Amino acid sequence: MNYNISITKVEKSRVDHLDFNNIPLGTTFTDHMFICDYENGKWINPRIVPMGMIPTHPAAMALHYGQAIFEGMKAYKDTEGEPMLFRPEQNASRLNKSADRMGMPNFPEDLFVEGLKELVSLEHNWIPPQQGSALYLRPFMYADEPFIGMRAATHYKFIIMASPAGPFFSKRIKLWAEKQFIRAASGGTGEAKAAGNYAAAIRPTELAKSKGYDQVLWLDAAEHKYIQEVGTMNIFFKINGEFITPELDGSVLHGITRASVIDMLSAMNYSVTERKITIDEIKEASTNGTLEEAFGTGTAVGIAYIQDIGLEGETIHVSDESPVGLEVNDTLNAIKTGQLEDKFGWMLKTRKELV
Ligand SMILES: *Cc1c(COP(=O)(O)O)cnc(C)c1O
């Protein structure tokens, strides 16, 4: 479908004020944002406008009942300086899966990709050229109908913001295996990238940090035994030469990095198994020396190596030999920046000044 995205440009870009070698985390936004409104059962008025405040009624339903979902992705520059997006259609379809679960309307997937392309093209000067840096993109949808009462809202906004992000220095992280709090239960909203899931994780994460850990390792809700995932990352283990990642059982976010890493490991002839895996199995593998590596995967960090896991006062150590994940991370970054052939067909090129 052909959409007419109207564009109102800023008079003067703020990009000159940004020090690309020193980008503050999550506080800098580009000049423009993409917005679309949902009214009377239709998405209307797709537009790119200067980044700014949005008037919000205090009764806006997202603020009270939490109909709010989001996506996270990055734009990179290829070797010619042209902007590229990594598997944006995957984010578009995942947003709609989240929307389905939260009783929100679907957003047209071609308009999702079109809006991203237009915004990224317009903001191409904001894509940091430094290795490891990228333009973080945050598409999200929330209920902005003013109404007190429990039902699906009838008015929503879909917005895409962009924020330059510096390189992530990957030190090995420490995880806290959480036996008290849970992130997701069978039949719950764990599979949706829904705002409320992250609100519920804040307190447990703060407690884990106060104990000296970086992130929470979530276990299943019923038995506190099966590993689910980490903060905003899926998790992989290498035991005895084989990669294992928790299966997508409805409580685990369908990570696009996860899916890509599975494809890459398979292409490298490693065996990758998606199955239930218990924290005790990891402890056992660490003790008998077969736990060869463990890492988290997600858009924000790529691949984050795990150093050890705290479990009820004990520490499970992860070996740092044979880091296949590092090789996968380098390959993935090289594909994203056009330095390596895109064999999997993951990259979507967009042009500078598409608009
Ligand atoms: C976003 C997210 C991930 C990672 O997904 P990617 O598509 O790889 O960025 C994993 N777990 C949770 C809970 C997330 O919110």
Tab-separated table of N, CA and C in Angstrom, residues 181-306:
chain	number	residue	atom	x	y	z
A	181	PHE	N	10.912	-13.514	43.066
A	181	PHE	CA	10.062	-12.797	42.117
A	181	PHE	C	10.063	-13.521	40.769
A	182	ILE	N	8.991	-13.300	39.997
A	182	ILE	CA	8.944	-13.885	38.655
A	182	ILE	C	8.699	-12.798	37.616
A	183	ARG	N	9.031	-13.082	36.357
A	183	ARG	CA	8.780	-12.141	35.263
A	183	ARG	C	7.536	-12.532	34.487
A	184	ALA	N	7.380	-13.832	34.237
A	184	ALA	CA	6.302	-14.263	33.359
A	184	ALA	C	5.796	-15.632	33.768
A	185	ALA	N	4.473	-15.785	33.701
A	185	ALA	CA	3.861	-17.076	34.008
A	185	ALA	C	3.122	-17.575	32.776
A	186	SER	N	2.897	-18.865	32.734
A	186	SER	CA	2.144	-19.453	31.640
A	186	SER	C	0.786	-18.764	31.530
A	187	GLY	N	0.443	-18.303	30.331
A	187	GLY	CA	-0.823	-17.599	30.134
A	187	GLY	C	-0.728	-16.107	30.395
A	188	GLY	N	0.413	-15.639	30.863
A	188	GLY	CA	0.598	-14.214	31.152
A	188	GLY	C	1.043	-13.425	29.932
A	189	THR	N	1.803	-12.363	30.177
A	189	THR	CA	2.159	-11.454	29.078
A	189	THR	C	3.653	-11.479	28.736
A	190	GLY	N	4.353	-12.535	29.193
A	190	GLY	CA	5.806	-12.597	29.007
A	190	GLY	C	6.268	-12.491	27.572
A	191	GLU	N	5.431	-12.961	26.656
A	191	GLU	CA	5.807	-12.956	25.248
A	191	GLU	C	5.614	-11.587	24.603
A	192	ALA	N	4.860	-10.716	25.262
A	192	ALA	CA	4.592	-9.387	24.697
A	192	ALA	C	5.665	-8.409	25.174
A	193	LYS	N	6.073	-7.495	24.299
A	193	LYS	CA	6.977	-6.439	24.742
A	193	LYS	C	6.066	-5.333	25.293
A	194	ALA	N	5.487	-5.637	26.449
A	194	ALA	CA	4.494	-4.769	27.064
A	194	ALA	C	5.143	-4.016	28.223
A	195	ALA	N	4.849	-2.712	28.309
A	195	ALA	CA	5.500	-1.843	29.299
A	195	ALA	C	5.442	-2.421	30.712
A	196	GLY	N	4.297	-2.973	31.086
A	196	GLY	CA	4.110	-3.474	32.447
A	196	GLY	C	5.090	-4.573	32.846
A	197	ASN	N	5.529	-5.378	31.882
A	197	ASN	CA	6.508	-6.432	32.188
A	197	ASN	C	7.788	-5.825	32.758
A	198	TYR	N	8.148	-4.659	32.256
A	198	TYR	CA	9.409	-4.031	32.662
A	198	TYR	C	9.240	-3.309	33.996
A	199	ALA	N	8.045	-2.764	34.210
A	199	ALA	CA	7.760	-2.134	35.509
A	199	ALA	C	7.909	-3.167	36.621
A	200	ALA	N	7.392	-4.378	36.376
A	200	ALA	CA	7.431	-5.429	37.398
A	200	ALA	C	8.850	-5.940	37.645
A	201	ALA	N	9.757	-5.687	36.693
A	201	ALA	CA	11.139	-6.177	36.826
A	201	ALA	C	12.042	-5.177	37.542
A	202	ILE	N	11.589	-3.950	37.707
A	202	ILE	CA	12.465	-2.898	38.240
A	202	ILE	C	12.935	-3.205	39.663
A	203	ARG	N	12.001	-3.494	40.539
A	203	ARG	CA	12.359	-3.744	41.943
A	203	ARG	C	13.284	-4.965	42.097
A	204	PRO	N	12.929	-6.133	41.516
A	204	PRO	CA	13.850	-7.277	41.608
A	204	PRO	C	15.241	-6.972	41.042
A	205	THR	N	15.303	-6.177	39.983
A	205	THR	CA	16.599	-5.837	39.375
A	205	THR	C	17.401	-4.947	40.324
A	206	GLU	N	16.707	-3.992	40.965
A	206	GLU	CA	17.399	-3.123	41.940
A	206	GLU	C	17.990	-3.953	43.080
A	207	LEU	N	17.212	-4.929	43.554
A	207	LEU	CA	17.687	-5.779	44.648
A	207	LEU	C	18.898	-6.602	44.213
A	208	ALA	N	18.843	-7.131	42.978
A	208	ALA	CA	19.975	-7.909	42.455
A	208	ALA	C	21.219	-7.019	42.356
A	209	LYS	N	21.023	-5.778	41.912
A	209	LYS	CA	22.153	-4.846	41.791
A	209	LYS	C	22.751	-4.539	43.161
A	210	SER	N	21.880	-4.395	44.156
A	210	SER	CA	22.382	-4.098	45.498
A	210	SER	C	23.213	-5.258	46.050
A	211	LYS	N	23.025	-6.450	45.485
A	211	LYS	CA	23.832	-7.604	45.897
A	211	LYS	C	25.081	-7.748	45.029
A	212	GLY	N	25.296	-6.802	44.097
A	212	GLY	CA	26.504	-6.838	43.273
A	212	GLY	C	26.331	-7.510	41.918
A	213	TYR	N	25.091	-7.759	41.516
A	213	TYR	CA	24.845	-8.388	40.214
A	213	TYR	C	24.391	-7.331	39.208
A	214	ASP	N	24.517	-7.657	37.904
A	214	ASP	CA	24.142	-6.704	36.860
A	214	ASP	C	22.687	-6.837	36.445
A	215	GLN	N	22.192	-8.083	36.409
A	215	GLN	CA	20.858	-8.352	35.880
A	215	GLN	C	20.257	-9.551	36.589
A	216	VAL	N	18.940	-9.659	36.447
A	216	VAL	CA	18.231	-10.820	36.995
A	216	VAL	C	18.162	-11.928	35.941
A	217	LEU	N	18.401	-13.151	36.357
A	217	LEU	CA	18.126	-14.315	35.508
A	217	LEU	C	16.777	-14.862	35.957
A	218	TRP	N	15.781	-14.751	35.074
A	218	TRP	CA	14.422	-15.138	35.447
A	218	TRP	C	14.212	-16.643	35.337
A	219	LEU	N	13.533	-17.186	36.350
A	219	LEU	CA	13.180	-18.609	36.355
A	219	LEU	C	11.660	-18.725	36.232
A	220	ASP	N	11.198	-19.925	35.921
A	220	ASP	CA	9.759	-20.109	35.678
A	220	ASP	C	8.935	-19.821	36.944
A	221	ALA	N	7.682	-19.474	36.737
A	221	ALA	CA	6.821	-19.019	37.829
A	221	ALA	C	6.369	-20.157	38.743
A	222	ALA	N	6.187	-21.356	38.196
A	222	ALA	CA	5.600	-22.445	38.975
A	222	ALA	C	6.618	-23.097	39.913
A	223	GLU	N	7.821	-23.383	39.397
A	223	GLU	CA	8.780	-24.160	40.190
A	223	GLU	C	10.098	-23.438	40.474
A	224	HIS	N	10.290	-22.243	39.913
A	224	HIS	CA	11.547	-21.493	40.074
A	224	HIS	C	12.750	-22.359	39.726
A	225	LYS	N	12.662	-23.049	38.636
A	225	LYS	CA	13.618	-24.075	38.267
A	225	LYS	C	14.119	-23.899	36.833
A	226	TYR	N	13.173	-23.677	35.932
A	226	TYR	CA	13.511	-23.573	34.510
A	226	TYR	C	13.929	-22.146	34.153
A	227	ILE	N	15.007	-22.044	33.377
A	227	ILE	CA	15.526	-20.734	32.996
A	227	ILE	C	14.664	-20.135	31.891
A	228	GLN	N	14.329	-18.853	32.045
A	228	GLN	CA	13.569	-18.160	30.997
A	228	GLN	C	14.483	-17.230	30.204
A	229	GLU	N	14.877	-16.100	30.795
A	229	GLU	CA	15.730	-15.132	30.096
A	229	GLU	C	16.258	-14.102	31.082
A	230	VAL	N	16.877	-13.049	30.554
A	230	VAL	CA	17.543	-12.024	31.371
A	230	VAL	C	16.997	-10.656	30.989
A	231	GLY	N	16.684	-9.792	31.928
A	231	GLY	CA	16.311	-8.390	31.652
A	231	GLY	C	15.708	-8.168	30.277
A	232	THR	N	16.499	-7.683	29.330
A	232	THR	CA	16.020	-7.534	27.958
A	232	THR	C	16.882	-8.356	27.009
A	233	MET	N	17.254	-9.543	27.468
A	233	MET	CA	18.056	-10.439	26.633
A	233	MET	C	17.571	-11.876	26.769
A	234	ASN	N	17.666	-12.616	25.684
A	234	ASN	CA	17.503	-14.070	25.740
A	234	ASN	C	18.851	-14.660	26.144
A	235	ILE	N	18.856	-15.943	26.486
A	235	ILE	CA	20.093	-16.528	27.004
A	235	ILE	C	20.470	-17.823	26.281
A	236	PHE	N	21.783	-17.990	26.081
A	236	PHE	CA	22.339	-19.196	25.445
A	236	PHE	C	23.405	-19.788	26.358
A	237	PHE	N	23.469	-21.121	26.383
A	237	PHE	CA	24.539	-21.826	27.092
A	237	PHE	C	25.220	-22.751	26.101
A	238	LYS	N	26.535	-22.958	26.294
A	238	LYS	CA	27.218	-23.995	25.507
A	238	LYS	C	27.698	-25.044	26.498
A	239	ILE	N	27.132	-26.239	26.360
A	239	ILE	CA	27.484	-27.346	27.244
A	239	ILE	C	27.994	-28.490	26.375
A	240	ASN	N	29.229	-28.885	26.645
A	240	ASN	CA	29.793	-30.027	25.918
A	240	ASN	C	29.694	-29.877	24.398
A	241	GLY	N	29.983	-28.668	23.913
A	241	GLY	CA	29.998	-28.450	22.467
A	241	GLY	C	28.647	-28.119	21.844
A	242	GLU	N	27.568	-28.225	22.642
A	242	GLU	CA	26.228	-27.983	22.088
A	242	GLU	C	25.623	-26.696	22.669
A	243	PHE	N	25.003	-25.902	21.809
A	243	PHE	CA	24.322	-24.695	22.299
A	243	PHE	C	22.892	-25.026	22.699
A	244	ILE	N	22.494	-24.458	23.820
A	244	ILE	CA	21.137	-24.682	24.322
A	244	ILE	C	20.534	-23.324	24.681
A	245	THR	N	19.303	-23.094	24.269
A	245	THR	CA	18.587	-21.875	24.668
A	245	THR	C	17.169	-22.280	25.061
A	246	PRO	N	16.607	-21.637	26.091
A	246	PRO	CA	15.242	-22.008	26.499
A	246	PRO	C	14.252	-21.918	25.337
A	247	GLU	N	13.358	-22.898	25.264
A	247	GLU	CA	12.360	-22.907	24.186
A	247	GLU	C	11.362	-21.765	24.385
A	248	LEU	N	10.712	-21.363	23.295
A	248	LEU	CA	9.721	-20.284	23.356
A	248	LEU	C	8.399	-20.894	23.823
A	249	ASP	N	8.215	-20.908	25.145
A	249	ASP	CA	7.066	-21.618	25.713
A	249	ASP	C	5.907	-20.693	26.063
A	250	GLY	N	5.989	-19.437	25.596
A	250	GLY	CA	4.910	-18.497	25.901
A	250	GLY	C	5.311	-17.504	26.983
A	251	SER	N	6.382	-17.831	27.726
A	251	SER	CA	6.838	-16.932	28.792
A	251	SER	C	8.143	-16.232	28.427
A	252	VAL	N	8.650	-16.510	27.234
A	252	VAL	CA	9.940	-15.964	26.809
A	252	VAL	C	9.713	-15.050	25.608
A	253	LEU	N	10.357	-13.890	25.637
A	253	LEU	CA	10.247	-12.938	24.531
A	253	LEU	C	10.909	-13.524	23.272
A	254	HIS	N	10.244	-13.384	22.145
A	254	HIS	CA	10.798	-13.895	20.892
A	254	HIS	C	11.863	-12.931	20.376
A	255	GLY	N	13.070	-13.051	20.875
A	255	GLY	CA	14.140	-12.128	20.489
A	255	GLY	C	14.548	-12.317	19.037
A	256	ILE	N	14.719	-11.204	18.348
A	256	ILE	CA	15.144	-11.261	16.945
A	256	ILE	C	16.643	-11.580	16.896
A	257	THR	N	17.391	-11.079	17.885
A	257	THR	CA	18.807	-11.448	17.971
A	257	THR	C	18.916	-12.943	18.262
A	258	ARG	N	18.069	-13.446	19.151
A	258	ARG	CA	18.045	-14.890	19.470
A	258	ARG	C	17.877	-15.710	18.199
A	259	ALA	N	16.841	-15.375	17.413
A	259	ALA	CA	16.562	-16.125	16.183
A	259	ALA	C	17.750	-16.038	15.221
A	260	SER	N	18.368	-14.850	15.140
A	260	SER	CA	19.490	-14.658	14.210
A	260	SER	C	20.710	-15.452	14.667
A	261	VAL	N	20.958	-15.471	15.969
A	261	VAL	CA	22.105	-16.205	16.515
A	261	VAL	C	21.912	-17.714	16.290
A	262	ILE	N	20.685	-18.203	16.436
A	262	ILE	CA	20.413	-19.624	16.164
A	262	ILE	C	20.761	-19.946	14.702
A	263	ASP	N	20.326	-19.069	13.783
A	263	ASP	CA	20.618	-19.281	12.353
A	263	ASP	C	22.120	-19.266	12.087
A	264	MET	N	22.827	-18.320	12.736
A	264	MET	CA	24.263	-18.197	12.493
A	264	MET	C	25.024	-19.396	13.060
A	265	LEU	N	24.664	-19.818	14.269
A	265	LEU	CA	25.341	-20.981	14.873
A	265	LEU	C	25.093	-22.233	14.028
A	266	SER	N	23.867	-22.378	13.541
A	266	SER	CA	23.543	-23.536	12.704
A	266	SER	C	24.371	-23.505	11.422
A	267	ALA	N	24.502	-22.289	10.843
A	267	ALA	CA	25.299	-22.150	9.617
A	267	ALA	C	26.771	-22.460	9.876
A	268	MET	N	27.205	-22.307	11.129
A	268	MET	CA	28.589	-22.635	11.491
A	268	MET	C	28.710	-24.110	11.905
A	269	ASN	N	27.630	-24.863	11.661
A	269	ASN	CA	27.589	-26.305	11.961
A	269	ASN	C	27.615	-26.656	13.445
A	270	TYR	N	27.190	-25.726	14.279
A	270	TYR	CA	27.025	-26.082	15.692
A	270	TYR	C	25.626	-26.636	15.874
A	271	SER	N	25.483	-27.513	16.832
A	271	SER	CA	24.147	-27.994	17.134
A	271	SER	C	23.516	-27.023	18.136
A	272	VAL	N	22.321	-26.558	17.820
A	272	VAL	CA	21.594	-25.639	18.696
A	272	VAL	C	20.269	-26.284	19.069
A	273	THR	N	20.013	-26.403	20.350
A	273	THR	CA	18.775	-27.025	20.809
A	273	THR	C	17.948	-26.023	21.592
A	274	GLU	N	16.667	-25.928	21.247
A	274	GLU	CA	15.734	-25.100	22.004
A	274	GLU	C	14.945	-26.060	22.887
A	275	ARG	N	15.159	-25.954	24.189
A	275	ARG	CA	14.462	-26.878	25.091
A	275	ARG	C	14.396	-26.278	26.492
A	276	LYS	N	13.682	-26.976	27.361
A	276	LYS	CA	13.654	-26.562	28.767
A	276	LYS	C	15.023	-26.834	29.364
A	277	ILE	N	15.511	-25.906	30.169
A	277	ILE	CA	16.794	-26.132	30.822
A	277	ILE	C	16.713	-25.586	32.247
A	278	THR	N	17.142	-26.393	33.197
A	278	THR	CA	17.021	-25.971	34.596
A	278	THR	C	18.299	-25.298	35.067
A	279	ILE	N	18.167	-24.494	36.103
A	279	ILE	CA	19.328	-23.827	36.692
A	279	ILE	C	20.251	-24.881	37.327
A	280	ASP	N	19.671	-25.996	37.794
A	280	ASP	CA	20.497	-27.062	38.379
A	280	ASP	C	21.377	-27.744	37.332
A	281	GLU	N	20.841	-27.830	36.111
A	281	GLU	CA	21.636	-28.428	35.025
A	281	GLU	C	22.866	-27.554	34.729
A	282	ILE	N	22.674	-26.224	34.811
A	282	ILE	CA	23.776	-25.289	34.566
A	282	ILE	C	24.809	-25.396	35.694
A	283	LYS	N	24.295	-25.508	36.919
A	283	LYS	CA	25.182	-25.640	38.076
A	283	LYS	C	26.023	-26.914	37.958
A	284	GLU	N	25.372	-27.978	37.596
A	284	GLU	CA	26.017	-29.285	37.403
A	284	GLU	C	27.098	-29.205	36.305
A	285	ALA	N	26.736	-28.563	35.177
A	285	ALA	CA	27.682	-28.443	34.059
A	285	ALA	C	28.893	-27.603	34.457
A	286	SER	N	28.650	-26.582	35.275
A	286	SER	CA	29.751	-25.739	35.738
A	286	SER	C	30.681	-26.554	36.633
A	287	THR	N	30.088	-27.352	37.507
A	287	THR	CA	30.877	-28.168	38.443
A	287	THR	C	31.710	-29.223	37.708
A	288	ASN	N	31.095	-29.871	36.715
A	288	ASN	CA	31.854	-30.939	36.043
A	288	ASN	C	32.642	-30.456	34.822
A	289	GLY	N	32.683	-29.133	34.656
A	289	GLY	CA	33.573	-28.566	33.627
A	289	GLY	C	33.050	-28.636	32.201
A	290	THR	N	31.744	-28.881	32.019
A	290	THR	CA	31.225	-28.933	30.646
A	290	THR	C	30.507	-27.644	30.236
A	291	LEU	N	30.381	-26.684	31.166
A	291	LEU	CA	29.748	-25.399	30.817
A	291	LEU	C	30.804	-24.533	30.141
A	292	GLU	N	30.758	-24.468	28.821
A	292	GLU	CA	31.834	-23.828	28.061
A	292	GLU	C	31.636	-22.342	27.845
A	293	GLU	N	30.398	-21.900	27.695
A	293	GLU	CA	30.134	-20.470	27.638
A	293	GLU	C	28.657	-20.194	27.891
A	294	ALA	N	28.372	-18.937	28.184
A	294	ALA	CA	26.992	-18.510	28.402
A	294	ALA	C	26.922	-17.043	28.033
A	295	PHE	N	25.895	-16.675	27.257
A	295	PHE	CA	25.755	-15.261	26.877
A	295	PHE	C	24.294	-14.883	26.681
A	296	GLY	N	24.046	-13.586	26.815
A	296	GLY	CA	22.726	-13.045	26.560
A	296	GLY	C	22.713	-12.416	25.171
A	297	THR	N	21.522	-12.368	24.535
A	297	THR	CA	21.412	-11.747	23.213
A	297	THR	C	20.260	-10.750	23.188
A	298	GLY	N	20.514	-9.580	22.618
A	298	GLY	CA	19.453	-8.580	22.482
A	298	GLY	C	19.947	-7.414	21.637
A	299	THR	N	19.012	-6.632	21.107
A	299	THR	CA	19.357	-5.513	20.234
A	299	THR	C	20.279	-4.505	20.908
A	300	ALA	N	20.001	-4.190	22.172
A	300	ALA	CA	20.734	-3.120	22.843
A	300	ALA	C	22.222	-3.445	22.948
A	301	VAL	N	22.538	-4.692	23.301
A	301	VAL	CA	23.939	-5.039	23.575
A	301	VAL	C	24.549	-5.982	22.558
A	302	GLY	N	23.777	-6.576	21.695
A	302	GLY	CA	24.287	-7.624	20.820
A	302	GLY	C	24.425	-8.898	21.645
A	303	ILE	N	25.687	-9.272	21.917
A	303	ILE	CA	25.926	-10.456	22.742
A	303	ILE	C	26.670	-10.042	23.999
A	304	ALA	N	26.125	-10.384	25.163
A	304	ALA	CA	26.749	-10.021	26.440
A	304	ALA	C	27.190	-11.292	27.140
A	305	TYR	N	28.487	-11.396	27.382
A	305	TYR	CA	29.048	-12.582	28.016
A	305	TYR	C	28.735	-12.645	29.496
A	306	ILE	N	28.452	-13.838	29.964
A	306	ILE	CA	28.116	-14.029	31.368
A	306	ILE	C	29.329	-14.613	32.099
